[in-house]
Short mmCIF file of C-alpha atoms in Angstrom, two decimals:
data_model
loop_
_atom_site.label_atom_id
_atom_site.label_comp_id
_atom_site.label_asym_id
_atom_site.label_seq_id
_atom_site.Cartn_x
_atom_site.Cartn_y
_atom_site.Cartn_z
CA MET A 499 -9.60 17.70 -22.51
CA LYS A 500 -6.59 19.01 -20.71
CA VAL A 501 -5.26 19.08 -17.12
CA THR A 502 -6.02 22.16 -15.17
CA LEU A 503 -5.66 21.17 -11.80
CA ILE A 504 -3.96 18.61 -9.35
CA SER A 505 -4.66 18.11 -6.02
CA ILE A 506 -2.27 17.31 -3.43
CA PRO A 507 -3.30 16.24 0.03
CA VAL A 508 -1.90 18.04 3.00
CA ARG A 509 -2.59 18.06 6.68
CA ASP A 510 -2.10 21.85 7.55
CA GLN A 511 -2.73 24.37 4.67
CA GLU A 512 -1.05 26.98 5.94
CA LYS A 513 2.32 24.99 6.66
CA ALA A 514 1.99 23.69 3.09
CA LEU A 515 1.61 26.97 1.71
CA LYS A 516 4.87 28.12 3.38
CA PHE A 517 6.79 25.08 2.07
CA TYR A 518 5.38 25.40 -1.36
CA THR A 519 5.83 29.08 -2.11
CA GLU A 520 9.33 29.58 0.09
CA LYS A 521 10.89 26.65 -0.36
CA LEU A 522 9.58 25.42 -3.75
CA GLY A 523 9.00 28.90 -5.41
CA PHE A 524 5.41 28.37 -6.37
CA LEU A 525 3.14 31.46 -6.47
CA LYS A 526 -0.32 31.65 -4.70
CA LYS A 527 -3.08 31.95 -7.24
CA LYS A 528 -6.25 31.30 -5.43
CA ASP A 529 -6.96 31.49 -1.56
CA LEU A 530 -11.16 31.36 -1.14
CA PRO A 531 -12.57 30.42 2.40
CA LEU A 532 -14.50 27.23 2.41
CA GLY A 533 -15.58 27.33 5.81
CA GLY A 534 -14.80 25.34 8.93
CA GLY A 535 -10.96 26.89 8.61
CA ASN A 536 -10.65 25.22 5.38
CA ARG A 537 -9.67 26.86 2.21
CA TRP A 538 -9.40 26.67 -1.63
CA LEU A 539 -6.13 27.26 -1.74
CA THR A 540 -4.04 26.68 -5.19
CA LEU A 541 -0.73 27.47 -6.50
CA VAL A 542 1.04 27.79 -10.06
CA SER A 543 4.82 27.56 -11.15
CA PRO A 544 6.13 31.42 -11.83
CA GLU A 545 7.23 30.09 -15.03
CA TRP A 546 3.71 29.03 -16.32
CA GLN A 547 1.36 30.98 -14.29
CA ASP A 548 -1.33 30.26 -16.85
CA GLY A 549 -0.81 26.40 -16.68
CA PRO A 550 -2.29 23.72 -14.15
CA GLU A 551 -2.60 24.58 -10.64
CA ILE A 552 -2.17 22.84 -7.56
CA LEU A 553 -4.57 22.38 -5.02
CA LEU A 554 -3.32 22.23 -1.44
CA GLU A 555 -6.20 19.90 -0.40
CA PRO A 556 -6.81 19.21 3.44
CA GLY A 557 -8.42 15.84 2.31
CA PRO A 558 -6.87 13.65 4.82
CA ASN A 559 -8.22 15.87 7.75
CA HIS A 560 -11.72 14.99 6.50
CA PHE A 561 -11.60 11.75 5.00
CA GLU A 562 -9.91 8.92 6.61
CA PRO A 563 -9.20 6.97 3.18
CA CYS A 564 -7.34 9.63 2.05
CA LYS A 565 -5.06 9.85 5.25
CA VAL A 566 -4.40 6.19 5.23
CA TYR A 567 -3.54 6.34 1.59
CA GLN A 568 -1.44 9.43 1.96
CA ASP A 569 0.26 7.64 5.21
CA ALA A 570 0.71 4.14 3.10
CA LEU A 571 2.60 5.92 0.04
CA LEU A 572 4.83 8.02 2.53
CA LYS A 573 5.61 4.85 4.52
CA ALA A 574 6.61 2.94 1.19
CA GLY A 575 8.59 5.47 0.19
CA TYR A 576 6.28 6.20 -3.10
CA PRO A 577 5.99 9.66 -4.45
CA TYR A 578 2.71 11.44 -4.34
CA THR A 579 3.33 13.20 -7.40
CA GLN A 580 5.92 14.76 -9.75
CA PHE A 581 7.56 18.21 -10.89
CA ASP A 582 9.65 18.49 -13.89
CA THR A 583 12.74 20.49 -13.64
CA ASP A 584 15.13 21.19 -16.47
CA ASN A 585 18.19 20.61 -13.88
CA VAL A 586 17.39 18.17 -10.92
CA ASP A 587 20.83 18.96 -9.64
CA ALA A 588 20.59 22.31 -9.26
CA ASP A 589 17.10 22.08 -7.80
CA TYR A 590 18.57 19.43 -5.53
CA LYS A 591 21.28 21.77 -4.05
CA ARG A 592 19.10 24.70 -3.76
CA LEU A 593 16.64 22.92 -1.84
CA MET A 594 19.25 20.99 0.34
CA ASP A 595 20.30 24.63 1.19
CA LEU A 596 16.80 25.43 2.32
CA ASP A 597 16.67 22.27 4.62
CA VAL A 598 14.43 20.20 2.45
CA GLU A 599 14.83 16.40 3.28
CA PHE A 600 15.55 14.27 0.40
CA SER A 601 14.91 10.20 0.38
CA MET A 602 16.70 10.03 -3.05
CA LYS A 603 19.70 12.08 -4.09
CA PRO A 604 19.50 12.91 -7.90
CA THR A 605 20.00 9.60 -9.95
CA VAL A 606 20.06 8.65 -13.34
CA MET A 607 17.50 6.00 -14.23
CA GLU A 608 17.88 5.49 -18.02
CA THR A 609 16.21 8.52 -19.54
CA VAL A 610 15.69 10.41 -16.64
CA LYS A 611 17.19 11.80 -13.85
CA VAL A 612 15.38 11.62 -10.30
CA ALA A 613 15.15 13.30 -6.74
CA VAL A 614 12.40 12.39 -4.04
CA PHE A 615 11.74 15.07 -1.06
CA ASN A 616 9.39 15.19 1.78
CA ASP A 617 7.25 18.28 1.59
CA THR A 618 6.59 18.43 5.48
CA CYS A 619 2.85 17.76 5.04
CA GLY A 620 2.62 14.24 4.51
CA ASN A 621 4.22 13.61 0.83
CA ASN A 622 6.95 12.41 -0.78
CA ILE A 623 7.55 14.72 -4.02
CA GLN A 624 9.62 13.30 -7.20
CA LEU A 625 11.50 15.89 -9.03
CA ILE A 626 12.36 14.98 -12.70
CA GLU A 627 14.57 15.92 -15.55
CA HIS A 628 14.42 14.03 -19.00
CA LEU A 629 17.74 13.55 -20.27
#
């Protein structure tokens, strides 16, 4: 088995697409209409275009338990998922320059350096650099 897709719940797919492509630098891979204004909208890393896809899932708009879970994670400050990076400090500076809101500045925690930002779509996302 291997991971080919991760799903991130978002409340506005268009807003999420803009954030994840323009600020984070991901590339749109698939954009298929599903009806009702929903899309099968996936992104990939520019460094690993054949790697796992991120599905910008409109689940919180259609499934109340998903919305409750997303709200609880956000309120508690827990990241929904994490993205690995080679340099947390450089990504932190680049994203701060793009007005991305961080709840945790780059912080060393034993064998990793971590930072956490808000994706503007209902999620905290953790950046992690293995030291």
